[in-house]
Short mmCIF file of C-alpha atoms and ligand atoms in Angstrom, two decimals:
data_model
loop_
_atom_site.label_atom_id
_atom_site.label_comp_id
_atom_site.label_asym_id
_atom_site.label_seq_id
_atom_site.Cartn_x
_atom_site.Cartn_y
_atom_site.Cartn_z
CA MET A 1 11.77 -1.90 -1.19
CA PHE A 2 12.96 -1.21 2.30
CA GLY A 3 10.33 1.40 3.11
CA HIS A 4 12.25 4.46 2.05
CA ASN A 5 12.29 6.71 -0.94
CA PHE A 6 15.02 9.01 -1.72
CA ASN A 7 13.71 11.84 -3.89
CA GLU A 8 15.75 14.93 -2.82
CA ARG A 9 18.52 15.92 -5.34
CA GLY A 10 18.14 12.69 -7.22
CA ASP A 11 21.31 10.99 -5.74
CA ARG A 12 21.66 7.99 -7.98
CA MET A 13 24.19 6.29 -5.82
CA ALA A 14 21.70 6.46 -2.78
CA ARG A 15 19.17 4.83 -4.74
CA ASP A 16 20.85 1.57 -5.30
CA PRO A 17 20.80 -0.41 -2.20
CA LEU A 18 24.26 -2.09 -2.96
CA THR A 19 25.96 1.21 -2.48
CA ARG A 20 27.37 2.40 0.89
CA GLU A 21 25.47 5.81 0.21
CA TRP A 22 22.25 3.93 0.33
CA ALA A 23 23.19 2.34 3.95
CA GLU A 24 24.21 5.92 5.05
CA LYS A 25 20.90 7.33 3.89
CA MET A 26 18.96 4.49 5.77
CA ASP A 27 20.88 5.20 9.05
CA GLN A 28 20.01 9.10 8.64
CA THR A 29 16.29 8.57 8.37
CA ASP A 30 16.35 5.58 10.92
CA GLU A 31 14.19 6.70 13.90
CA LEU A 32 15.74 4.21 16.24
CA SER A 33 19.32 5.30 15.52
CA SER A 34 19.99 7.04 18.69
CA PHE A 35 19.54 4.00 20.63
CA ARG A 36 22.90 2.80 19.55
CA GLN A 37 24.68 5.22 21.82
CA GLU A 38 23.14 3.32 24.72
CA PHE A 39 25.19 0.24 24.01
CA TYR A 40 28.86 -0.63 24.62
CA ILE A 41 30.06 -1.22 21.08
CA GLN A 42 33.58 -2.36 20.25
CA GLU A 43 35.01 0.07 17.91
CA GLY A 44 35.55 -1.48 14.51
CA THR A 45 33.70 -4.62 15.50
CA ILE A 46 30.44 -5.50 13.78
CA TYR A 47 28.58 -7.58 16.18
CA LEU A 48 25.86 -9.82 14.62
CA ASN A 49 25.37 -12.35 17.42
CA GLY A 50 22.60 -10.59 19.35
CA ASN A 51 20.41 -13.62 18.81
CA SER A 52 22.62 -15.58 20.99
CA LEU A 53 23.96 -12.91 23.32
CA GLY A 54 22.65 -9.30 23.29
CA LEU A 55 25.42 -6.49 24.05
CA LEU A 56 25.45 -4.53 27.44
CA SER A 57 23.64 -1.37 27.46
CA LYS A 58 24.56 1.53 29.77
CA ARG A 59 21.03 1.13 31.40
CA ALA A 60 21.53 -2.55 32.19
CA GLU A 61 24.89 -1.68 33.72
CA ALA A 62 23.30 1.14 35.81
CA SER A 63 20.49 -1.13 36.90
CA LEU A 64 23.22 -3.93 37.99
CA HIS A 65 25.19 -1.13 39.86
CA ALA A 66 22.25 -0.04 41.69
CA GLN A 67 21.67 -3.33 43.13
CA LEU A 68 25.30 -3.80 44.13
CA GLU A 69 25.10 -0.35 45.80
CA SER A 70 21.87 -1.52 47.63
CA TRP A 71 23.86 -4.60 48.90
CA GLN A 72 26.78 -2.45 49.84
CA ARG A 73 24.42 -0.01 51.85
CA TYR A 74 21.67 -2.00 53.14
CA GLY A 75 22.93 -5.47 53.63
CA ILE A 76 19.94 -7.72 54.37
CA GLY A 77 17.84 -4.73 54.23
CA GLY A 78 18.10 -4.68 50.43
CA TRP A 79 15.33 -7.02 50.42
CA THR A 80 12.81 -4.24 51.44
CA GLN A 81 14.89 -1.09 50.92
CA GLY A 82 16.45 0.77 48.07
CA LYS A 83 15.15 1.80 44.69
CA ARG A 84 13.95 -1.76 43.62
CA PRO A 85 13.75 -3.79 46.79
CA TRP A 86 14.74 -7.35 46.12
CA PHE A 87 11.69 -9.27 47.78
CA PHE A 88 9.51 -7.35 44.96
CA LEU A 89 12.17 -7.22 42.04
CA ALA A 90 10.51 -9.97 39.80
CA GLU A 91 7.14 -8.53 40.23
CA SER A 92 8.45 -4.79 39.52
CA LEU A 93 9.60 -6.01 36.11
CA ARG A 94 6.24 -7.13 34.83
CA GLY A 95 5.15 -3.77 33.59
CA GLY A 96 8.04 -3.65 31.08
CA LEU A 97 7.76 -7.35 30.14
CA ALA A 98 4.02 -7.82 29.65
CA PRO A 99 3.87 -5.50 26.50
CA LEU A 100 6.75 -7.50 24.82
CA VAL A 101 4.64 -10.74 24.88
CA GLY A 102 1.30 -9.22 24.77
CA ALA A 103 0.10 -10.37 28.27
CA LYS A 104 -1.69 -8.90 31.10
CA GLU A 105 0.88 -8.07 34.05
CA HIS A 106 -0.43 -10.83 36.24
CA GLU A 107 0.03 -13.37 33.54
CA VAL A 108 3.94 -12.91 33.58
CA ILE A 109 7.00 -13.27 35.75
CA VAL A 110 10.70 -13.01 35.61
CA THR A 111 12.03 -16.21 37.14
CA GLY A 112 14.22 -19.40 36.30
CA SER A 113 15.88 -20.14 32.80
CA THR A 114 14.04 -21.25 29.86
CA THR A 115 14.84 -25.17 30.69
CA VAL A 116 13.75 -24.84 34.31
CA ASN A 117 10.50 -22.87 33.22
CA ILE A 118 9.85 -25.55 30.65
CA HIS A 119 10.18 -28.27 33.57
CA GLN A 120 7.98 -26.23 35.81
CA LEU A 121 5.15 -25.63 33.41
CA LEU A 122 5.12 -29.09 32.13
CA ALA A 123 5.11 -30.27 35.90
CA THR A 124 1.98 -28.01 36.13
CA PHE A 125 0.25 -28.64 32.89
CA TYR A 126 1.16 -31.94 31.34
CA ARG A 127 -1.44 -34.31 32.70
CA PRO A 128 -1.45 -37.61 30.76
CA GLN A 129 -5.19 -39.02 30.91
CA GLY A 130 -6.71 -42.19 29.35
CA LYS A 131 -5.41 -42.23 25.74
CA ARG A 132 -4.30 -38.52 25.85
CA THR A 133 -0.68 -39.16 26.84
CA LYS A 134 1.59 -37.77 24.13
CA ILE A 135 3.53 -34.62 23.71
CA VAL A 136 4.26 -32.94 20.32
CA THR A 137 7.17 -30.94 19.40
CA ASP A 138 9.50 -30.79 16.28
CA VAL A 139 12.70 -32.17 15.14
CA LEU A 140 14.30 -28.74 14.88
CA THR A 141 13.74 -27.67 18.47
CA PHE A 142 16.72 -26.54 20.62
CA PRO A 143 18.02 -29.70 22.39
CA SER A 144 17.51 -28.54 25.93
CA ASP A 145 13.64 -28.32 25.25
CA ILE A 146 13.72 -32.00 24.08
CA TYR A 147 15.78 -33.10 26.92
CA ALA A 148 13.17 -31.46 29.23
CA LEU A 149 10.40 -33.01 27.53
CA GLN A 150 11.88 -36.42 27.46
CA SER A 151 12.74 -36.48 31.25
CA GLN A 152 8.99 -35.16 32.05
CA LEU A 153 7.68 -38.16 30.41
CA ARG A 154 9.98 -40.50 32.13
CA LEU A 155 8.74 -39.09 35.36
CA PHE A 156 5.31 -40.45 34.35
CA GLY A 157 7.04 -43.83 33.41
CA LEU A 158 6.18 -43.17 29.78
CA ASP A 159 8.88 -43.94 26.94
CA PRO A 160 10.00 -40.72 25.00
CA GLU A 161 10.42 -43.06 22.17
CA THR A 162 6.81 -43.59 21.70
CA HIS A 163 5.42 -40.52 23.53
CA LEU A 164 7.34 -37.83 22.20
CA ILE A 165 6.16 -36.96 18.81
CA GLN A 166 8.69 -34.80 16.72
CA VAL A 167 7.24 -33.16 13.72
CA GLN A 168 9.34 -33.75 10.85
CA SER A 169 11.09 -31.20 8.55
CA ARG A 170 11.22 -31.78 4.70
CA ASP A 171 14.54 -29.92 4.30
CA GLY A 172 15.87 -30.05 7.81
CA ARG A 173 15.51 -26.15 8.15
CA LEU A 174 11.71 -25.23 7.87
CA LEU A 175 8.60 -26.62 9.49
CA ASP A 176 5.17 -26.74 7.80
CA GLU A 177 2.19 -25.68 10.09
CA GLU A 178 0.01 -27.93 7.95
CA GLU A 179 2.15 -30.90 9.19
CA ILE A 180 2.18 -29.71 12.81
CA VAL A 181 -1.67 -29.78 12.85
CA ARG A 182 -1.81 -33.20 11.24
CA GLN A 183 0.08 -34.48 14.32
CA LEU A 184 -2.44 -33.15 16.75
CA THR A 185 -4.44 -36.28 17.25
CA ASP A 186 -6.83 -37.30 20.09
CA GLU A 187 -3.71 -39.06 21.76
CA VAL A 188 -1.98 -35.85 22.29
CA ALA A 189 -1.89 -33.97 25.64
CA LEU A 190 0.36 -31.21 25.11
CA VAL A 191 2.49 -29.25 22.50
CA LEU A 192 5.47 -27.30 22.94
CA LEU A 193 7.15 -25.45 19.99
CA PRO A 194 9.53 -22.64 19.25
CA THR A 195 7.94 -19.28 18.16
CA VAL A 196 10.99 -18.83 16.07
CA LEU A 197 13.36 -21.65 15.06
CA TYR A 198 16.74 -21.15 16.53
CA GLY A 199 18.39 -22.58 13.28
CA SER A 200 16.76 -21.03 10.16
CA GLY A 201 14.83 -18.36 11.96
CA GLN A 202 11.46 -19.41 10.67
CA ARG A 203 8.64 -17.80 12.54
CA LEU A 204 5.69 -20.25 13.00
CA ASP A 205 2.15 -19.04 12.83
CA ILE A 206 1.66 -19.05 16.50
CA GLU A 207 -2.09 -17.94 16.32
CA ARG A 208 -2.98 -20.55 13.93
CA VAL A 209 -1.41 -23.55 15.64
CA THR A 210 -2.57 -22.47 18.98
CA LYS A 211 -6.16 -22.35 17.58
CA ALA A 212 -5.78 -25.88 15.85
CA ALA A 213 -4.56 -27.39 19.31
CA HIS A 214 -7.33 -25.85 21.23
CA GLU A 215 -10.22 -27.18 18.77
CA ARG A 216 -8.62 -30.58 19.40
CA GLY A 217 -8.61 -30.18 23.33
CA ILE A 218 -4.81 -30.07 23.52
CA MET A 219 -2.82 -27.60 25.86
CA ILE A 220 -0.13 -25.60 24.07
CA GLY A 221 3.12 -23.75 25.15
CA TRP A 222 5.51 -21.78 23.22
CA ASP A 223 9.40 -21.04 23.67
CA ALA A 224 9.85 -17.62 22.67
CA CYS A 225 13.50 -17.45 23.23
CA HIS A 226 14.34 -16.35 19.68
CA SER A 227 11.60 -13.85 19.29
CA ILE A 228 11.28 -12.10 22.53
CA GLY A 229 12.73 -8.48 22.21
CA ALA A 230 12.69 -8.86 18.42
CA MET A 231 9.11 -8.86 17.51
CA PRO A 232 5.57 -8.32 19.25
CA HIS A 233 3.44 -11.35 20.47
CA GLU A 234 -0.19 -11.42 21.43
CA PHE A 235 -0.13 -14.48 23.90
CA HIS A 236 -3.15 -13.35 25.88
CA ARG A 237 -5.18 -12.57 22.89
CA TRP A 238 -4.22 -15.66 20.99
CA GLY A 239 -5.21 -17.73 24.05
CA VAL A 240 -1.77 -19.37 24.40
CA ASP A 241 -1.79 -21.59 27.52
CA PHE A 242 1.93 -20.85 28.61
CA ALA A 243 5.18 -19.61 27.22
CA VAL A 244 8.83 -19.50 28.35
CA TRP A 245 11.91 -17.29 27.14
CA CYS A 246 15.28 -16.22 28.28
CA SER A 247 16.49 -12.63 28.56
CA TYR A 248 19.99 -12.94 27.48
CA LYS A 249 19.42 -13.03 23.64
CA TYR A 250 17.43 -10.09 21.96
CA LEU A 251 16.62 -8.78 25.59
CA ASN A 252 20.22 -7.98 26.22
CA SER A 253 20.39 -8.62 29.83
CA GLY A 254 23.54 -10.43 30.15
CA PRO A 255 24.82 -14.08 30.18
CA GLY A 256 22.73 -16.14 32.32
CA SER A 257 20.30 -13.40 32.97
CA VAL A 258 17.00 -14.59 34.39
CA GLY A 259 14.35 -16.01 32.17
CA GLY A 260 10.57 -15.51 32.24
CA LEU A 261 7.32 -17.24 31.71
CA PHE A 262 3.65 -16.44 30.87
CA VAL A 263 0.55 -18.43 31.96
CA HIS A 264 -2.71 -17.41 30.57
CA GLU A 265 -5.11 -15.96 33.12
CA LYS A 266 -7.78 -18.78 32.19
CA HIS A 267 -5.29 -21.15 34.07
CA LEU A 268 -4.85 -18.86 37.20
CA PRO A 269 -4.59 -19.18 40.19
CA ALA A 270 -2.73 -22.31 39.70
CA LEU A 271 -1.06 -24.85 42.06
CA PRO A 272 2.48 -24.87 40.58
CA GLY A 273 3.78 -28.55 39.83
CA LEU A 274 7.11 -27.43 41.24
CA ALA A 275 6.40 -25.42 44.39
CA GLY A 276 8.93 -23.28 46.49
CA TRP A 277 8.50 -20.40 48.91
CA PHE A 278 8.92 -17.71 46.38
CA GLY A 279 5.75 -18.85 44.70
CA SER A 280 3.99 -17.79 48.00
CA ASP A 281 1.38 -15.27 48.38
CA LYS A 282 3.84 -12.50 49.35
CA GLU A 283 1.59 -11.40 52.32
CA ARG A 284 2.04 -14.96 53.65
CA GLN A 285 5.61 -15.99 52.70
CA PHE A 286 7.12 -14.87 55.86
CA ASP A 287 4.52 -16.52 58.07
CA MET A 288 6.88 -19.55 57.64
CA GLU A 289 3.88 -21.85 57.73
CA HIS A 290 4.31 -25.48 56.33
CA THR A 291 1.23 -24.99 54.20
CA PHE A 292 2.04 -23.54 50.81
CA ILE A 293 -0.30 -20.76 49.75
CA PRO A 294 0.51 -19.95 46.21
CA ALA A 295 0.28 -16.46 44.76
CA GLY A 296 -2.75 -15.98 42.75
CA ASP A 297 -0.96 -14.85 39.73
CA ALA A 298 1.91 -16.17 37.69
CA GLY A 299 4.21 -15.32 40.28
CA ALA A 300 3.14 -18.64 41.88
CA PHE A 301 5.52 -20.31 39.48
CA GLN A 302 8.63 -18.91 41.22
CA ILE A 303 10.56 -21.50 43.24
CA GLY A 304 13.60 -20.39 45.30
CA THR A 305 15.33 -17.16 46.07
CA PRO A 306 15.46 -14.99 43.03
CA HIS A 307 19.02 -14.53 41.19
CA ILE A 308 18.92 -10.76 41.99
CA LEU A 309 22.18 -9.91 40.47
CA SER A 310 21.16 -11.78 37.23
CA MET A 311 17.82 -10.19 37.33
CA ALA A 312 19.04 -6.61 37.88
CA PRO A 313 20.22 -5.76 34.43
CA ILE A 314 16.77 -6.65 32.99
CA ALA A 315 15.13 -3.58 34.65
CA GLY A 316 17.45 -1.19 32.78
CA SER A 317 17.28 -3.06 29.41
CA LEU A 318 13.50 -3.00 29.52
CA GLU A 319 13.49 0.68 29.87
CA LEU A 320 14.96 0.96 26.35
CA PHE A 321 12.37 -1.61 24.99
CA ALA A 322 9.64 0.81 26.43
CA GLU A 323 11.33 3.82 24.91
CA ALA A 324 11.97 2.28 21.48
CA GLY A 325 8.59 0.45 21.24
CA ILE A 326 8.43 -3.28 20.24
CA ASP A 327 6.49 -2.36 16.90
CA ARG A 328 9.13 -0.08 15.76
CA ILE A 329 11.87 -2.55 16.72
CA ARG A 330 10.30 -5.13 14.59
CA ALA A 331 9.83 -2.89 11.64
CA LYS A 332 13.61 -2.03 11.85
CA SER A 333 14.58 -5.50 12.40
CA LEU A 334 12.74 -6.51 9.22
CA ARG A 335 14.41 -3.83 7.14
CA LEU A 336 17.84 -4.83 8.38
CA THR A 337 17.32 -8.46 7.61
CA GLY A 338 15.79 -7.51 4.39
CA TYR A 339 18.74 -5.34 3.48
CA LEU A 340 21.07 -8.13 4.53
CA MET A 341 19.48 -10.63 2.16
CA ALA A 342 19.45 -8.01 -0.66
CA LEU A 343 23.17 -7.66 -0.32
CA VAL A 344 23.69 -11.43 -0.18
CA ASP A 345 21.65 -11.82 -3.42
CA GLY A 346 23.39 -8.97 -5.10
CA TRP A 347 27.08 -9.89 -4.18
CA LEU A 348 27.25 -13.53 -3.13
CA ALA A 349 25.51 -15.22 -6.03
CA GLY A 350 27.36 -18.19 -7.35
CA MET A 351 29.50 -18.48 -4.25
CA GLY A 352 27.71 -21.51 -2.73
CA PHE A 353 25.32 -19.52 -0.30
CA GLU A 354 21.90 -20.50 0.33
CA ILE A 355 19.30 -18.33 2.29
CA ALA A 356 17.73 -20.77 4.70
CA ASN A 357 15.32 -18.53 6.47
CA PRO A 358 11.91 -17.79 4.85
CA ARG A 359 11.91 -14.62 2.84
CA GLU A 360 8.33 -13.30 3.96
CA ASP A 361 8.28 -10.79 6.54
CA GLU A 362 5.67 -12.62 8.61
CA ARG A 363 7.40 -15.94 8.48
CA ARG A 364 10.95 -14.96 9.63
CA GLY A 365 12.53 -13.92 12.91
CA GLY A 366 15.26 -11.62 13.71
CA HIS A 367 18.15 -13.35 12.01
CA VAL A 368 19.37 -14.52 8.58
CA ALA A 369 20.41 -17.94 8.16
CA LEU A 370 23.18 -18.45 5.52
CA VAL A 371 24.05 -22.12 4.55
CA HIS A 372 27.29 -22.82 2.87
CA PRO A 373 29.56 -26.22 2.91
CA ASP A 374 32.40 -24.09 4.32
CA ALA A 375 30.47 -22.33 6.97
CA VAL A 376 32.75 -23.10 9.82
CA ARG A 377 35.89 -21.77 8.01
CA ILE A 378 33.90 -18.65 6.83
CA CYS A 379 32.82 -17.97 10.29
CA LYS A 380 36.53 -18.03 11.47
CA ALA A 381 37.49 -15.77 8.68
CA LEU A 382 34.71 -13.32 9.37
CA LYS A 383 35.88 -13.11 13.11
CA GLU A 384 39.29 -12.30 11.71
CA GLU A 385 37.68 -9.38 9.86
CA GLU A 386 36.11 -8.28 13.22
CA VAL A 387 32.49 -9.41 12.03
CA ILE A 388 31.13 -11.45 14.78
CA PRO A 389 28.66 -14.30 13.35
CA ASP A 390 27.08 -17.19 14.93
CA PHE A 391 27.81 -20.67 13.65
CA ARG A 392 25.57 -23.58 14.00
CA ALA A 393 26.73 -27.12 13.04
CA PRO A 394 26.93 -28.41 10.54
CA ASP A 395 26.65 -25.76 7.89
CA MET A 396 24.90 -22.56 9.12
CA ILE A 397 25.87 -19.15 9.62
CA ARG A 398 23.50 -17.12 11.51
CA LEU A 399 23.79 -13.21 11.23
CA ALA A 400 21.41 -11.18 13.58
CA PRO A 401 21.58 -7.35 12.95
CA THR A 402 19.60 -6.00 16.05
CA ALA A 403 17.35 -2.91 15.74
CA LEU A 404 18.53 -1.35 18.87
CA TYR A 405 22.34 -1.27 18.14
CA THR A 406 23.11 -2.36 14.46
CA SER A 407 23.40 0.22 11.77
CA PHE A 408 22.63 -0.23 7.96
CA VAL A 409 26.21 0.72 7.30
CA GLU A 410 27.42 -2.13 9.55
CA VAL A 411 25.22 -4.54 7.66
CA TRP A 412 26.75 -3.18 4.33
CA GLU A 413 30.14 -3.49 5.74
CA ALA A 414 29.70 -7.05 7.00
CA VAL A 415 28.47 -8.34 3.80
CA ASN A 416 31.17 -6.49 1.96
CA ARG A 417 33.78 -8.30 4.26
CA LEU A 418 32.22 -11.62 3.54
CA LYS A 419 32.31 -11.04 -0.14
CA ARG A 420 36.02 -10.16 0.24
CA ILE A 421 36.73 -13.32 2.37
CA MET A 422 35.06 -15.40 -0.51
CA THR A 423 36.85 -13.69 -3.57
CA ASP A 424 40.19 -13.74 -1.84
CA LYS A 425 39.49 -17.24 -0.58
CA THR A 426 41.15 -16.22 2.84
CA TYR A 427 38.78 -18.67 4.58
CA GLU A 428 40.72 -21.59 3.03
CA GLN A 429 43.52 -20.82 5.55
CA PHE A 430 41.37 -22.04 8.45
CA LEU A 431 40.54 -25.52 9.62
CA ASN A 432 37.04 -26.81 8.78
CA GLU A 433 36.45 -27.79 12.63
CA ARG A 434 34.23 -26.04 15.18
CA GLY A 435 35.27 -24.75 18.59
CA VAL A 436 33.57 -26.19 21.89
CA VAL A 437 31.21 -23.29 22.03
CA ALA A 438 29.48 -22.75 18.82
C1 PLP B 501 18.49 -20.20 24.07
C2 PLP B 501 17.60 -21.24 24.07
C3 PLP B 501 17.37 -22.05 25.29
C4 PLP B 501 18.32 -21.90 26.26
O1 PLP B 501 17.66 -22.45 27.51
P1 PLP B 501 18.40 -21.92 28.96
O2 PLP B 501 17.56 -22.68 29.97
O3 PLP B 501 18.34 -20.42 29.02
O4 PLP B 501 19.89 -22.43 28.81
C5 PLP B 501 16.36 -22.91 25.16
N1 PLP B 501 15.44 -23.06 24.30
C6 PLP B 501 15.65 -22.24 23.09
C7 PLP B 501 14.63 -22.55 22.01
C8 PLP B 501 16.61 -21.45 23.01
O5 PLP B 501 16.77 -20.52 21.91
#
């Protein structure tokens, strides 16, 4: 069921996924288990929030320290000296990043944040013309993406009320690709969608929707915040026009770490909509001329001086992804979330939980989304039990076991504690109100 058979010595306990022995067996045969030692894990705490903020690894810490040492030792010389000179830092990360999104190296760059990169790529690629003026997105997308799209429409004097089409969801949790395609009319100029929905964890059929957009002459971009580092992508092969992502979720590069973007080579070289001197051809940048000569690759979409200290941890973190391999990471992630769902089905039936994410492997991302009317209080009780979940208003508990540092025993233990909270009703001691950050 989870890709393993236990035949030796016929241990009956280890054959039943609901037993701790089964989870222990899974950890023993897990080929990625050694990566856990690379992370700072609080003793006794089960961290299931890697989809919002990944944990610190020793590699990321080391690559950050190396940049502090460069600053300490070289001062301004750090731009060209040291192990990873700052002037080329963003470009130096392409080798580790491109395989995670299925891109050629010159199609990606580490820069900005997801929201800034959406603005940059809309400013570059959104060209309303004739009756093709509308933008399609969906009702379940992350608010910042919506705000960016609304403001981009306003810059053209267009009313978001009439020009931003948000594909509806039948149940408020999932999207239907069929319905997305139906909205791709000849009035649509551009589509922006999430690869994986941040709420329900649904993975959209990126290849299919991209193809449908192109057949209708529509440009399409993807927000990969909830999929990068959790699963492979084939942005180049699928012909995706552009994509954006952050590096603080599954990429474990720290709070506010620098995001990234992909622009398909068919659009390169390009003149960025929002130009700045760090988008220059690097050979010419320090000529200090007033004629902007953009880099010939995705580096052109950089704007100002890179946030070196917020970019530094990405170098160390990407080493771990190269060593583990994104296909193995995805395979383990699916086993972990599959196991979590099996435990929820086995132990929490009749307690008011619903699994909101799709069950099929190819339709789900890296987290499990549980819906419960008392979700706020249950999350508070889980934290009291040293299980770190992620609450999303009004009633969703997101649990993200991550392939690089979560063990099967932790998944077992987390659901075991959740079961205890429900049977003992300890969650009733907490108020049903959410905090400021949640
Ligand atoms: C996390 C996330 C963001 C955050 O954007 P920032 O600019 O990094 O604050 C945006 N969109 C989606 C879909 C996200 O998951």
